[in-house]
C-alpha atoms as a printed R data frame, in Angstrom:
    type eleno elety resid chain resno      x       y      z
1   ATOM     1    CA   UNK     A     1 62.926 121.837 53.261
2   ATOM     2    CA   UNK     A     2 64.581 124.790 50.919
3   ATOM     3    CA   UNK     A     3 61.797 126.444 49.449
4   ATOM     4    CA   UNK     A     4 62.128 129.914 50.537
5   ATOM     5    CA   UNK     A     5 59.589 132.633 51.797
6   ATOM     6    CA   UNK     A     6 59.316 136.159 51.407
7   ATOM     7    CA   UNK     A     7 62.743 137.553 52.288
8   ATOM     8    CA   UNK     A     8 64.317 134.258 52.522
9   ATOM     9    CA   UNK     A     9 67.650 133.340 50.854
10  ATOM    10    CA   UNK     A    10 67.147 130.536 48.139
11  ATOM    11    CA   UNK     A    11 69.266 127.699 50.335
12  ATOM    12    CA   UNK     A    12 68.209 128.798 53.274
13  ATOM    13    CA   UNK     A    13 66.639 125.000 55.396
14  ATOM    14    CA   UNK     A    14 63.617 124.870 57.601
15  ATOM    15    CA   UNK     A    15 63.277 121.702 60.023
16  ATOM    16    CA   UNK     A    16 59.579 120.143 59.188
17  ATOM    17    CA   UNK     A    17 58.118 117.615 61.863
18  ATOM    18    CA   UNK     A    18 54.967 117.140 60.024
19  ATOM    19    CA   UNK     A    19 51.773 118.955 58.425
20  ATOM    20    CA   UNK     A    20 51.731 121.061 60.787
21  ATOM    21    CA   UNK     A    21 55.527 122.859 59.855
22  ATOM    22    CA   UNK     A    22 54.166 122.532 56.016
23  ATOM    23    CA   UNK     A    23 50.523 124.768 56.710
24  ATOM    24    CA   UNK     A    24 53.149 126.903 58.369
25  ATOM    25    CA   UNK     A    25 55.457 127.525 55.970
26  ATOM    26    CA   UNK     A    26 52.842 127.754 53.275
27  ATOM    27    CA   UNK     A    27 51.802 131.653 53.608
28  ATOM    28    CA   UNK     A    28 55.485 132.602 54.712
29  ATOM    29    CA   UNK     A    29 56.087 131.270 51.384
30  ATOM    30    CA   UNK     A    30 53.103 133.084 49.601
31  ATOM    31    CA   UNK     A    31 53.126 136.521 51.555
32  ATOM    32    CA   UNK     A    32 49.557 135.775 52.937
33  ATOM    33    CA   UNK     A    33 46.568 133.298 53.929
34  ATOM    34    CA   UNK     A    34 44.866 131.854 51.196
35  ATOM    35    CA   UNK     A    35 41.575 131.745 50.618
36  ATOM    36    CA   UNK     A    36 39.388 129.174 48.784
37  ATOM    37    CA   UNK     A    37 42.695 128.026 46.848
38  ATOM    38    CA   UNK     A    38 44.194 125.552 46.162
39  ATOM    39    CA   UNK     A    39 48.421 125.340 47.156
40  ATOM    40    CA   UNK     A    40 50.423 122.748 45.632
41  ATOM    41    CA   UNK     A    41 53.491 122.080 46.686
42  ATOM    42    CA   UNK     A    42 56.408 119.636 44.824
43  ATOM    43    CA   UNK     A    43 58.333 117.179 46.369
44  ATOM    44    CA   UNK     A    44 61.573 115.204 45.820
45  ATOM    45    CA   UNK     A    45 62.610 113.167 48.604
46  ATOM    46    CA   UNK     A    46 62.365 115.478 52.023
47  ATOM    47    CA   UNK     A    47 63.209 118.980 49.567
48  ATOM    48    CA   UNK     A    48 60.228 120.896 49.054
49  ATOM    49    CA   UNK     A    49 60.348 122.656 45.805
50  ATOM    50    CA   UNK     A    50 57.555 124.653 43.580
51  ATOM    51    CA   UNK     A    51 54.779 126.425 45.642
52  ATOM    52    CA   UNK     A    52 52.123 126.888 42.966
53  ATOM    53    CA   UNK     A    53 48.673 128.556 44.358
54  ATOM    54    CA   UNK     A    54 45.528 128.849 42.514
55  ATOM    55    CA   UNK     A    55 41.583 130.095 42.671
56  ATOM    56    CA   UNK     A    56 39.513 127.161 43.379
57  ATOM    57    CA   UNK     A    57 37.595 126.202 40.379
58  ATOM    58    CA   UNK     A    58 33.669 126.982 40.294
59  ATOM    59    CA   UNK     A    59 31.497 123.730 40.564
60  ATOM    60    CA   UNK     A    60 30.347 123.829 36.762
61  ATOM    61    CA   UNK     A    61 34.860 123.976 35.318
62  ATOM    62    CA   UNK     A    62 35.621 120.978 32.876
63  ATOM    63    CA   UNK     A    63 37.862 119.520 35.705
64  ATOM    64    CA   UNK     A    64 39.876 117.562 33.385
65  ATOM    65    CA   UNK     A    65 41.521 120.912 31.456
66  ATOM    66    CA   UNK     A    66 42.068 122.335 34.983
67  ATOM    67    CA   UNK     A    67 43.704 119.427 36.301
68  ATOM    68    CA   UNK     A    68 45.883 119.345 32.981
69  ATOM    69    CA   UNK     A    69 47.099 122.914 33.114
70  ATOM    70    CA   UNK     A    70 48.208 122.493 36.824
71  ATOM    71    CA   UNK     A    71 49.974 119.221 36.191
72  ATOM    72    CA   UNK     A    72 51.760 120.729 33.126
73  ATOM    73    CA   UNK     A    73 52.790 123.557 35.526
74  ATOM    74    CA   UNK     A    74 54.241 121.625 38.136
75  ATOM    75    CA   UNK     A    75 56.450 119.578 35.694
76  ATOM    76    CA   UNK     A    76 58.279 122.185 35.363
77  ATOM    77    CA   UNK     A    77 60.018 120.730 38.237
78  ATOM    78    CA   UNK     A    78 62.060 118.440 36.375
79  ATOM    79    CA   UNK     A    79 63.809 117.252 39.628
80  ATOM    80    CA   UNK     A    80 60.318 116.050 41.567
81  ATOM    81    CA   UNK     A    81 58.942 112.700 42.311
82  ATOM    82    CA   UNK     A    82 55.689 113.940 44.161
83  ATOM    83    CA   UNK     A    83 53.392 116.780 45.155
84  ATOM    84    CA   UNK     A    84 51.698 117.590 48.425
85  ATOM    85    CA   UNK     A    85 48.226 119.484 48.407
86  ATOM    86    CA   UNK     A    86 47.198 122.565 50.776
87  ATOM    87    CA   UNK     A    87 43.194 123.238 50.020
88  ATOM    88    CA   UNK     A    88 42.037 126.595 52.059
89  ATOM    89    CA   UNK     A    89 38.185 126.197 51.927
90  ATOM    90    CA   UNK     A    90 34.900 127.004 53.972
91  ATOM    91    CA   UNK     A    91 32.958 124.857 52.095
92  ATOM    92    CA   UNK     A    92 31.108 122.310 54.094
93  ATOM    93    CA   UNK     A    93 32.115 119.037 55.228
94  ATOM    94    CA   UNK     A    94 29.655 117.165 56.476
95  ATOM    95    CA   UNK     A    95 31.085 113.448 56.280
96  ATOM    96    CA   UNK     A    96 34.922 112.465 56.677
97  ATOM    97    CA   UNK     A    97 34.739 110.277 53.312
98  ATOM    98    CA   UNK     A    98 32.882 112.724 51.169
99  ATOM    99    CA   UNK     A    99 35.436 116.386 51.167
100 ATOM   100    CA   UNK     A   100 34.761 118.908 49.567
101 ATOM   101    CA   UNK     A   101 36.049 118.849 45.367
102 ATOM   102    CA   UNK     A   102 36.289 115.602 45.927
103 ATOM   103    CA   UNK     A   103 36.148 114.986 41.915
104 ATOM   104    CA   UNK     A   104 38.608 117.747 41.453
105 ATOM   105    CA   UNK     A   105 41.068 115.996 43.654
106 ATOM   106    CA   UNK     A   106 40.544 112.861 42.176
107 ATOM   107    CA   UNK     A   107 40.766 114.192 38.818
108 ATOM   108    CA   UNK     A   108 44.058 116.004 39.346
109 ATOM   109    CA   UNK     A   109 45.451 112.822 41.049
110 ATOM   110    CA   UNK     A   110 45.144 110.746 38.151
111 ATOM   111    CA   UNK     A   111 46.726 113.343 35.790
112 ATOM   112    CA   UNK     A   112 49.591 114.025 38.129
113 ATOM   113    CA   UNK     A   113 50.204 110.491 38.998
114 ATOM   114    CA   UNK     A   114 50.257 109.614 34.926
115 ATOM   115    CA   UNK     A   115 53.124 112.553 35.116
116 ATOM   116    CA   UNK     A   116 55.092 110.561 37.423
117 ATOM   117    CA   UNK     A   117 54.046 113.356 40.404
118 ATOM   118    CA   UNK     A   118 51.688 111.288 42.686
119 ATOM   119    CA   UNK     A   119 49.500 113.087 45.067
120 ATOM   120    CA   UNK     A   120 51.966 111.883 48.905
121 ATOM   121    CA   UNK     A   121 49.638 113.646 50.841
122 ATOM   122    CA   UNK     A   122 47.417 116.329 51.252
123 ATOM   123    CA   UNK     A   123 45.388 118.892 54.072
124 ATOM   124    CA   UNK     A   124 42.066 121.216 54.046
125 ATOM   125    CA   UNK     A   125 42.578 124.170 55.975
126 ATOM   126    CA   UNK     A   126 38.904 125.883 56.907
127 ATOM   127    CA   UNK     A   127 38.582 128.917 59.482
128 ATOM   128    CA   UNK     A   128 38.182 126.814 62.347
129 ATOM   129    CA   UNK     A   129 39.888 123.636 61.702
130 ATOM   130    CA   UNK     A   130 42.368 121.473 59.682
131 ATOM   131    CA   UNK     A   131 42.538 117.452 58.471
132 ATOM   132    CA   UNK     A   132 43.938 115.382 56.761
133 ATOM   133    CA   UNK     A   133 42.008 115.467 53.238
134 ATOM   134    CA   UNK     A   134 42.484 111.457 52.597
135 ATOM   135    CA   UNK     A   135 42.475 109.945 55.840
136 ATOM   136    CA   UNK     A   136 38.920 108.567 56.418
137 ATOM   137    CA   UNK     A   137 39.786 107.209 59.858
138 ATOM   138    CA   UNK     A   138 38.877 109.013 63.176
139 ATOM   139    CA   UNK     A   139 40.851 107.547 65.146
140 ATOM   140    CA   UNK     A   140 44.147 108.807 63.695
141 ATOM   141    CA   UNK     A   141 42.296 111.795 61.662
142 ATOM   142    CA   UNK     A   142 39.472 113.121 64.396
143 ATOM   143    CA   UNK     A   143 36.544 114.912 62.755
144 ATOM   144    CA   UNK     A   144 35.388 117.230 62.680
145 ATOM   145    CA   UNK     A   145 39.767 118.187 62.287
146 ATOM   146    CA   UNK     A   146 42.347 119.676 64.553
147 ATOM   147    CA   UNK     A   147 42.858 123.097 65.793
148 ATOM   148    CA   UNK     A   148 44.379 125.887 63.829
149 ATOM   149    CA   UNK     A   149 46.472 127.014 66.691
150 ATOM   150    CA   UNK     A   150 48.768 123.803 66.347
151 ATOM   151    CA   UNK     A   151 49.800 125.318 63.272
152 ATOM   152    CA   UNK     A   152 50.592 128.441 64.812
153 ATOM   153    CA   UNK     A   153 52.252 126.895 67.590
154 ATOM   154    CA   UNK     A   154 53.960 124.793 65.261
155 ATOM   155    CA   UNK     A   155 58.114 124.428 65.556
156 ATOM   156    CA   UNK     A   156 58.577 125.883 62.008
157 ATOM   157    CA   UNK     A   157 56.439 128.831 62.747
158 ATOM   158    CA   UNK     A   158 58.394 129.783 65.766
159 ATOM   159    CA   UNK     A   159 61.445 129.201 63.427
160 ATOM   160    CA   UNK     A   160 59.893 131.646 60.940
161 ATOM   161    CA   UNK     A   161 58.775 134.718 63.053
162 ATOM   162    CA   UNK     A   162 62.377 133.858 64.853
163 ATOM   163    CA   UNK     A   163 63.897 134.945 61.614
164 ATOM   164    CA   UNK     A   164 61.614 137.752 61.198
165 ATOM   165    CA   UNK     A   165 59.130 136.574 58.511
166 ATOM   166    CA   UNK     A   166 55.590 137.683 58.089
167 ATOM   167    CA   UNK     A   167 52.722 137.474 56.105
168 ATOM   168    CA   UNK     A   168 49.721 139.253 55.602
169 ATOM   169    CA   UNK     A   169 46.239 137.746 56.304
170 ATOM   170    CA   UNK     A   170 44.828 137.762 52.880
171 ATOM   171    CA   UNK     A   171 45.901 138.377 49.276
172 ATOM   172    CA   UNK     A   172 44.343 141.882 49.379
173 ATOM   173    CA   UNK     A   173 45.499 143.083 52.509
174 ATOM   174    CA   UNK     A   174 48.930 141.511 50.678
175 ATOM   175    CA   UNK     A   175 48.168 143.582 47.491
176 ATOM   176    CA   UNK     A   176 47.106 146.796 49.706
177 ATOM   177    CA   UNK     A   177 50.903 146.576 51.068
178 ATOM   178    CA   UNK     A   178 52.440 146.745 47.890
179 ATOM   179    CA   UNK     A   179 50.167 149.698 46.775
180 ATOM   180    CA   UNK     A   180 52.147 153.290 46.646
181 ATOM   181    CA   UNK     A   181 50.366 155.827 49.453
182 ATOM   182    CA   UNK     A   182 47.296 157.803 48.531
183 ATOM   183    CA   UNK     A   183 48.091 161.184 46.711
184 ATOM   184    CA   UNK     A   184 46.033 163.589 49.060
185 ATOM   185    CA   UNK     A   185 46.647 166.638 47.490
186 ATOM   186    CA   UNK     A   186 43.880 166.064 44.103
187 ATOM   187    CA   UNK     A   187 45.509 169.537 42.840
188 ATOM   188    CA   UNK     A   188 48.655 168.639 42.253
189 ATOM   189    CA   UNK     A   189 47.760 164.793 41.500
190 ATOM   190    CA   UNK     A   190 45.112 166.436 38.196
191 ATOM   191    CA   UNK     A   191 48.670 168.704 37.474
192 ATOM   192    CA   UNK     A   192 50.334 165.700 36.956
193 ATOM   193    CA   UNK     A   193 47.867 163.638 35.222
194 ATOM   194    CA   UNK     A   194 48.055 166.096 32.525
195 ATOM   195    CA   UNK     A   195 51.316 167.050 32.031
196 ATOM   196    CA   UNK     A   196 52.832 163.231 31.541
197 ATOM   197    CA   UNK     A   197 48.662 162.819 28.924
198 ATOM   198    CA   UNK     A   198 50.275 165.286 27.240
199 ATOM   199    CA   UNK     A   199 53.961 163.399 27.176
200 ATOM   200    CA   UNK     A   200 52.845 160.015 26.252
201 ATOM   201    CA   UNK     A   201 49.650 161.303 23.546
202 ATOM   202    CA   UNK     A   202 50.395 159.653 20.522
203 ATOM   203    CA   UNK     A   203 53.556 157.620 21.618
204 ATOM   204    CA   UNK     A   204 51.890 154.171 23.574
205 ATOM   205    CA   UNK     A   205 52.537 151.421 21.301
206 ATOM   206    CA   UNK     A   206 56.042 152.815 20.942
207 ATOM   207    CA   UNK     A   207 58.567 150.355 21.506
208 ATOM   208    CA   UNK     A   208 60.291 153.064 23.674
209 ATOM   209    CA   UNK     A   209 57.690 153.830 25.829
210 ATOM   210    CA   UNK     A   210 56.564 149.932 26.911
211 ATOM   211    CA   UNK     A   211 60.581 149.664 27.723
């Protein structure tokens, strides 16, 4: 696997044993946990490539428009054959044929499939559990799912922190990292505010000033 994480250089391999190394590398890749999203991942052969993650859709989304904007995304990858699915969800799951977006799924899978990127596989990741999303049989897929700590104990996710790699636990705390420190001092920060008002009045959709 080559797709790199945060940090990571661009040809840098991972070894991958299974799902397991994949939900691991997943937010190493993104920077954090997601949340009620959906991660797609594309494939060619055993070389991960584009990590695309998106908002799951609310219930009442023409499926169909989502499902084409995604799979026009991920063709981008002119060199895949396949995509693998991550869905991060809390929504209920009551019986092991009936997951949750179930017509989402099936309604990207067709579109994808008709782009020559078949669905391989795919995973739902919860806050106490994860499963395989297509398997239907308990006796190689137990239900309710498997514990989250095998994906932290996984052999790419020793690999990972190993080679100092880190992620935060959800896209805000992610965001909140990026953010510059607090100004404390709301004297000098109101000095400011109007000396550069008074630089840029009259001058915003300047060519100069949006370069």
């Amino acid at each position: 696997m080559t797709n790199p994480p945060n940090g990571q250089h661009a040809q840098e391999s991972f070894p991958v044993s299974g799902p397991v190394d994949i939900l691991a590398f997943i937010p190493h890749s993104l920077g954090f946990v997601p949340q009620e999203s959906l991660v797609l991942m594309t494939m060619d052969s055993s070389r991960l490539g584009a990590t695309l993650r998106l908002d799951l859709p609310a219930a009442g989304l023409d499926y169909s428009e989502f499902a084409a904007r995604v799979t026009e995304l991920l063709r981008s990858d002119r060199t895949a054959n396949g995509v693998l699915m991550a869905m991060y969800t809390d929504r209920k799951w009551s019986k092991p044929g009936v997951p949750p977006y179930r017509k989402l799924v099936n309604q990207l899978g067709r579109q994808l499939a008709d782009a020559g990127l078949p669905l391989r596989d795919g995973w739902l990741v919860s806050e106490s559990a994860w499963r395989e999303y297509f398997c239907t049989d308990s006796s190689c897929c137990p239900w309710p799912g498997r514990p989250l700590s095998q994906i932290g104990d996984s052999t790419l996710s020793a690999e990972m922190v190993f080679r100092g790699s880190a992620y935060a636990s959800s896209l805000d705390e992610a965001v909140a990292q990026d953010l510059p420190p607090v100004w404390e001092d709301s004297g000098e920060q109101m000095m400011q505010q109007t000396r550069y008002t008074r630089r840029l009045r009259g001058r915003w959709c300047r060519r100069a000033q949006f370069a």
